[in-house]
XYZ file of N, CA and C in Angstrom:
429
model
N 19.089 13.180 18.662
C 18.090 13.125 19.737
C 16.698 13.334 19.222
N 15.769 12.472 19.498
C 14.602 12.553 19.016
C 13.325 12.945 20.098
N 12.474 13.681 19.602
C 11.308 14.162 20.576
C 10.174 13.287 20.196
N 9.594 12.583 21.124
C 8.455 11.821 20.989
C 7.182 12.484 20.988
N 6.318 12.552 19.975
C 5.103 13.175 19.831
C 3.949 12.218 19.513
N 3.435 11.765 20.847
C 2.450 10.650 20.693
C 1.059 11.191 20.081
N 0.557 10.234 19.145
C -0.878 10.832 18.629
C -0.683 11.711 17.527
N 0.386 12.013 17.004
C 0.594 12.877 15.741
C 1.394 12.326 14.687
N 1.270 12.846 13.619
C 2.061 12.677 12.392
C 3.180 13.842 12.376
N 4.336 13.594 11.834
C 5.264 14.565 11.450
C 4.876 15.283 10.373
N 4.898 16.576 10.254
C 4.392 17.470 9.097
C 5.228 18.529 8.682
N 5.132 19.157 7.590
C 5.915 20.382 7.210
C 5.336 21.622 8.034
N 6.398 22.590 8.333
C 6.067 23.556 9.157
C 5.156 24.578 8.766
N 4.829 24.681 7.410
C 3.792 25.476 6.852
C 2.547 24.862 6.589
N 2.320 23.569 7.253
C 1.041 22.730 7.211
C 1.000 22.179 5.839
N 1.761 22.261 4.933
C 1.772 21.648 3.548
C 2.169 20.053 3.778
N 1.691 19.415 2.859
C 1.930 17.719 2.969
C 3.342 17.426 2.749
N 4.106 16.697 3.777
C 5.434 16.427 3.704
C 5.786 15.335 2.618
N 6.887 15.310 2.211
C 7.407 14.264 1.453
C 7.864 13.236 2.355
N 7.423 12.097 2.221
C 7.821 11.029 3.191
C 8.346 9.606 2.376
N 9.234 8.872 2.893
C 9.528 7.686 2.500
C 9.082 6.391 3.340
N 8.330 5.546 2.914
C 7.624 4.526 3.837
C 8.569 3.195 3.769
N 8.749 2.733 4.943
C 9.354 1.384 5.084
C 8.422 0.377 5.717
N 8.553 -0.827 5.199
C 7.647 -1.906 5.632
C 8.265 -2.817 6.905
N 8.845 -1.960 7.713
C 9.127 -2.540 9.037
C 9.205 -1.412 9.915
N 9.721 -1.680 11.128
C 9.613 -0.831 12.376
C 10.925 -0.045 12.771
N 11.838 0.001 11.705
C 13.163 0.399 12.200
C 13.442 1.796 11.583
N 12.671 2.591 11.648
C 12.745 4.186 10.804
C 14.017 4.827 11.616
N 14.223 4.556 12.947
C 15.245 5.395 13.546
C 16.462 5.221 12.868
N 17.026 3.953 12.730
C 18.108 3.371 12.296
C 18.406 4.185 10.904
N 17.533 4.212 10.085
C 17.514 4.825 8.770
C 17.617 6.468 8.773
N 16.794 6.962 9.793
C 16.880 8.215 9.900
C 17.972 8.945 10.421
N 18.770 7.999 11.381
C 20.048 8.541 11.733
C 21.161 8.546 10.607
N 20.896 7.766 9.717
C 21.937 7.580 8.585
C 21.806 8.762 7.548
N 20.601 9.378 7.534
C 20.478 10.482 6.658
C 20.290 11.746 7.201
N 21.188 12.885 6.903
C 20.881 14.155 7.215
C 19.666 14.744 6.884
N 19.119 14.508 5.673
C 17.979 14.929 5.216
C 16.703 14.390 5.914
N 16.823 13.462 6.675
C 15.670 12.728 7.354
C 15.519 13.735 8.698
N 14.211 14.284 8.832
C 14.046 15.333 9.822
C 13.270 14.561 10.859
N 12.971 13.342 10.854
C 12.107 12.731 11.795
C 11.489 11.458 11.150
N 10.606 10.901 11.883
C 9.857 9.694 11.274
C 8.541 9.540 11.982
N 7.475 8.932 11.337
C 6.203 8.663 11.961
C 6.015 7.173 11.896
N 5.757 6.535 13.088
C 5.300 5.288 13.129
C 4.085 5.069 13.073
N 3.409 4.057 12.250
C 2.003 3.729 12.022
C 1.868 2.379 12.950
N 0.921 2.471 13.995
C 0.673 1.388 14.819
C -0.633 0.713 14.730
N -0.873 -0.609 14.754
C -2.134 -1.150 14.810
C -2.010 -2.180 15.993
N -3.298 -2.597 16.529
C -3.442 -3.485 17.549
C -3.055 -4.904 17.046
N -2.369 -5.696 17.803
C -2.193 -7.004 17.528
C -3.347 -7.871 18.157
N -3.239 -9.196 17.970
C -4.483 -10.053 18.389
C -4.455 -9.973 19.937
N -3.386 -9.740 20.674
C -3.451 -9.379 22.109
C -3.908 -8.052 22.596
N -4.114 -7.104 21.561
C -4.618 -5.918 22.002
C -3.514 -4.987 22.110
N -2.106 -5.331 21.955
C -1.149 -4.517 22.149
C -0.857 -3.755 20.843
N -0.358 -2.478 20.951
C -0.136 -1.606 19.930
C 1.445 -2.034 19.383
N 1.489 -2.282 18.168
C 2.762 -2.599 17.434
C 2.987 -1.798 16.185
N 4.239 -1.349 15.912
C 4.432 -0.657 14.674
C 4.411 -1.516 13.561
N 3.813 -1.123 12.418
C 3.563 -1.982 11.342
C 4.330 -1.495 10.049
N 4.331 0.003 9.924
C 5.037 0.640 9.108
C 5.579 1.877 9.645
N 6.425 2.471 9.055
C 6.942 3.775 9.446
C 7.421 4.562 8.200
N 7.431 5.877 8.368
C 7.865 7.014 7.262
C 8.939 7.844 7.668
N 10.069 7.930 6.896
C 10.861 9.058 7.101
C 10.388 10.259 6.490
N 10.595 11.365 7.321
C 10.257 12.680 6.919
C 11.313 13.520 6.328
N 11.129 13.818 4.877
C 12.339 14.323 4.179
C 12.386 15.860 3.887
N 13.421 16.392 4.228
C 13.766 17.794 3.859
C 14.033 17.769 2.533
N 13.232 18.063 1.631
C 13.442 18.009 -0.021
C 14.760 18.725 -0.408
N 15.065 19.766 0.081
C 16.246 20.663 -0.396
C 17.423 19.789 -0.169
N 17.393 19.335 1.175
C 18.713 18.573 1.652
C 18.787 17.183 0.844
N 17.667 16.641 0.589
C 17.564 15.467 -0.249
C 18.234 15.629 -1.633
N 17.873 16.629 -2.298
C 18.400 16.814 -3.591
C 19.863 17.379 -3.399
N 20.373 18.027 -2.509
C 21.724 18.382 -2.308
C 22.622 17.258 -2.033
N 21.905 16.272 -1.467
C 22.608 14.934 -1.140
C 23.006 14.207 -2.581
N 22.409 14.524 -3.440
C 22.576 13.963 -4.780
C 21.443 12.835 -5.221
N 20.310 13.173 -4.521
C 19.265 12.221 -4.869
C 18.330 12.840 -5.876
N 17.668 12.338 -6.912
C 16.825 12.716 -7.722
C 15.360 12.627 -7.130
N 14.366 13.574 -7.671
C 12.927 13.269 -7.283
C 12.633 11.877 -7.844
N 11.854 11.054 -6.964
C 11.247 9.747 -7.450
C 10.218 10.064 -8.331
N 10.140 9.386 -9.453
C 9.147 9.623 -10.476
C 8.003 8.546 -10.102
N 6.768 9.034 -10.357
C 5.736 8.236 -9.931
C 4.836 8.638 -8.971
N 3.635 8.138 -8.896
C 2.706 8.483 -7.862
C 3.076 8.147 -6.451
N 2.230 8.518 -5.542
C 2.592 7.971 -4.014
C 2.129 6.595 -4.197
N 3.007 5.938 -3.427
C 2.925 4.434 -3.366
C 3.913 3.748 -4.356
N 4.623 4.502 -5.102
C 5.585 3.958 -6.109
C 6.774 3.446 -5.265
N 7.119 2.187 -5.474
C 8.321 1.656 -4.889
C 9.504 2.018 -5.570
N 10.665 2.258 -4.977
C 12.013 2.605 -5.550
C 13.192 2.197 -4.497
N 14.223 2.307 -4.920
C 15.404 1.896 -4.166
C 16.258 3.025 -3.593
N 16.651 3.134 -2.387
C 17.289 4.284 -1.656
C 18.656 3.731 -1.197
N 19.838 4.399 -1.607
C 21.160 3.936 -1.358
C 21.340 4.578 0.136
N 21.805 3.423 1.042
C 21.944 3.745 2.376
C 23.468 3.857 2.625
N 23.984 5.147 2.902
C 25.311 5.345 3.040
C 26.175 4.524 4.089
N 25.255 4.216 5.223
C 25.996 3.466 6.300
C 26.102 1.970 5.841
N 25.584 1.606 4.782
C 25.432 0.048 4.427
C 26.384 -0.183 3.261
N 27.285 0.727 3.029
C 28.269 0.473 1.780
C 27.729 -0.041 0.528
N 26.861 0.825 -0.091
C 26.501 0.394 -1.316
C 25.003 -0.368 -1.399
N 24.609 -0.815 -0.176
C 23.379 -1.587 -0.278
C 22.168 -0.583 -0.416
N 21.150 -1.183 -0.850
C 19.828 -0.328 -1.181
C 18.781 -0.854 -0.152
N 17.893 0.277 0.006
C 16.907 -0.112 0.855
C 15.490 0.166 0.126
N 14.588 -0.838 0.151
C 13.374 -0.647 -0.521
C 12.398 0.405 0.302
N 12.039 1.482 -0.364
C 11.133 2.555 0.194
C 10.093 2.851 -0.752
N 8.881 3.362 -0.139
C 7.641 3.720 -0.840
C 7.399 5.205 -0.749
N 7.497 5.883 -1.925
C 7.138 7.266 -2.006
C 5.721 7.583 -1.607
N 5.713 8.623 -0.643
C 4.383 9.172 -0.070
C 4.370 10.602 -0.328
N 3.459 11.107 -1.000
C 3.470 12.536 -1.473
C 1.991 13.071 -1.467
N 1.104 12.461 -0.717
C -0.218 12.778 -0.644
C -1.164 11.851 -1.576
N -2.305 11.652 -1.143
C -3.266 10.908 -2.013
C -3.648 11.713 -3.399
N -3.480 10.849 -4.365
C -3.741 11.442 -5.589
C -4.618 10.635 -6.612
N -5.616 11.103 -6.909
C -6.513 10.334 -7.799
C -6.264 10.580 -9.257
N -6.382 9.530 -10.125
C -6.215 9.793 -11.534
C -4.761 10.028 -11.854
N -3.762 9.499 -11.084
C -2.417 9.843 -11.383
C -1.857 9.048 -12.405
N -1.061 9.703 -13.237
C -0.344 9.129 -14.429
C 0.964 8.463 -13.840
N 1.053 7.184 -13.816
C 2.223 6.439 -13.145
C 3.560 6.855 -13.797
N 3.608 7.178 -14.885
C 4.914 7.803 -15.585
C 5.322 9.141 -15.248
N 4.433 9.963 -14.514
C 4.853 11.311 -14.123
C 4.640 11.531 -12.810
N 5.035 12.674 -12.158
C 4.778 13.113 -11.007
C 3.846 14.338 -10.822
N 3.047 14.331 -11.782
C 2.273 15.730 -12.183
C 1.331 16.086 -10.999
N 0.882 15.046 -10.218
C -0.185 15.324 -9.107
C 0.490 14.983 -7.628
N 1.769 15.121 -7.490
C 2.353 15.110 -6.306
C 1.903 16.335 -5.432
N 1.336 16.116 -4.325
C 0.955 17.194 -3.460
C 2.237 17.810 -2.769
N 3.223 17.186 -2.509
C 4.306 17.597 -1.858
C 5.536 18.156 -2.438
N 5.507 17.780 -3.757
C 6.761 18.218 -4.452
C 6.906 19.835 -4.495
N 8.148 20.100 -4.006
C 8.328 21.546 -3.944
C 8.094 22.240 -2.569
N 7.375 21.483 -1.728
C 6.916 21.949 -0.372
C 8.304 22.034 0.446
N 8.179 22.861 1.477
C 9.423 23.191 2.303
C 9.059 22.688 3.659
N 10.038 21.721 4.197
C 9.853 21.247 5.510
C 9.978 22.382 6.738
N 10.948 23.237 6.269
C 11.071 24.264 7.382
C 11.325 23.974 8.832
N 10.521 24.466 9.655
C 10.848 24.079 11.006
C 9.975 22.728 11.552
N 9.322 22.218 10.594
C 8.428 20.985 10.963
C 7.311 21.482 11.883
N 6.178 20.603 11.918
C 5.060 20.777 12.759
C 4.509 19.294 13.039
N 3.376 19.353 13.714
C 2.767 18.242 14.045
C 1.242 18.217 13.612
N 0.810 17.055 13.136
C -0.618 16.932 12.631
C -1.149 15.960 13.557
N -2.369 16.425 14.316
C -2.974 15.599 15.237
C -3.461 14.321 14.372
N -3.563 13.171 15.017
C -4.160 11.926 14.339
C -5.574 11.877 14.566
N -6.341 12.265 13.463
C -7.708 12.411 13.510
C -8.399 11.100 13.211
N -7.848 10.055 12.617
C -8.298 8.812 12.275
C -8.450 7.844 13.425
N -8.904 6.484 12.988
C -8.883 5.509 14.025
C -7.443 4.835 13.977
N -6.599 5.168 13.105
C -5.256 4.780 13.093
C -4.412 5.548 14.250
N -3.428 4.747 14.491
C -2.395 5.400 15.512
C -1.167 5.833 15.058
N -0.647 6.936 15.217
C 0.540 7.297 14.738
C 1.252 8.069 15.811
N 2.656 7.801 15.728
C 3.442 8.790 16.648
C 4.625 9.187 15.879
N 4.826 10.717 16.091
C 6.009 11.300 15.337
C 7.229 11.482 16.303
N 8.318 11.158 15.817
C 9.485 11.264 16.518
C 10.374 12.318 15.663
N 10.550 13.502 16.178
C 11.107 14.702 15.384
C 12.503 14.649 15.829
N 13.488 15.113 14.923
C 14.833 15.043 15.070
C 15.344 16.601 15.054
N 15.605 17.091 16.207
C 16.233 18.492 16.279
C 15.209 19.640 15.984
N 13.889 19.415 16.001
C 12.847 20.458 16.076
C 11.928 20.288 17.071
């Protein structure tokens, strides 16, 4: 069961930058349902030519401890690095995701030395008000 939080991004409980995995489509709920470590998702909306808001991308919000306990390793590379995520509900198929760990300047693409979110704790989760012109909605799972 998800709680809809309009005009907010899903965030870590201690207000630190969360580890998220971006998808280039609008079906984060299906993927969040498949992974216990997914604590919710944030939709990014934009206006289409008719002026209607549509989801263009979404991000799974990751509990890092649960993610590692599930057998995943930390994705190497800067925010924006693409990698494959194995989807347990799709019997060996992989999903293309984009690592998001905070904006980092002068990042060395072969390391993760400037990840703002590595080691942060999701905890109880929180909401971050959308202060930009972009539109975001957080759908929290169980918090």
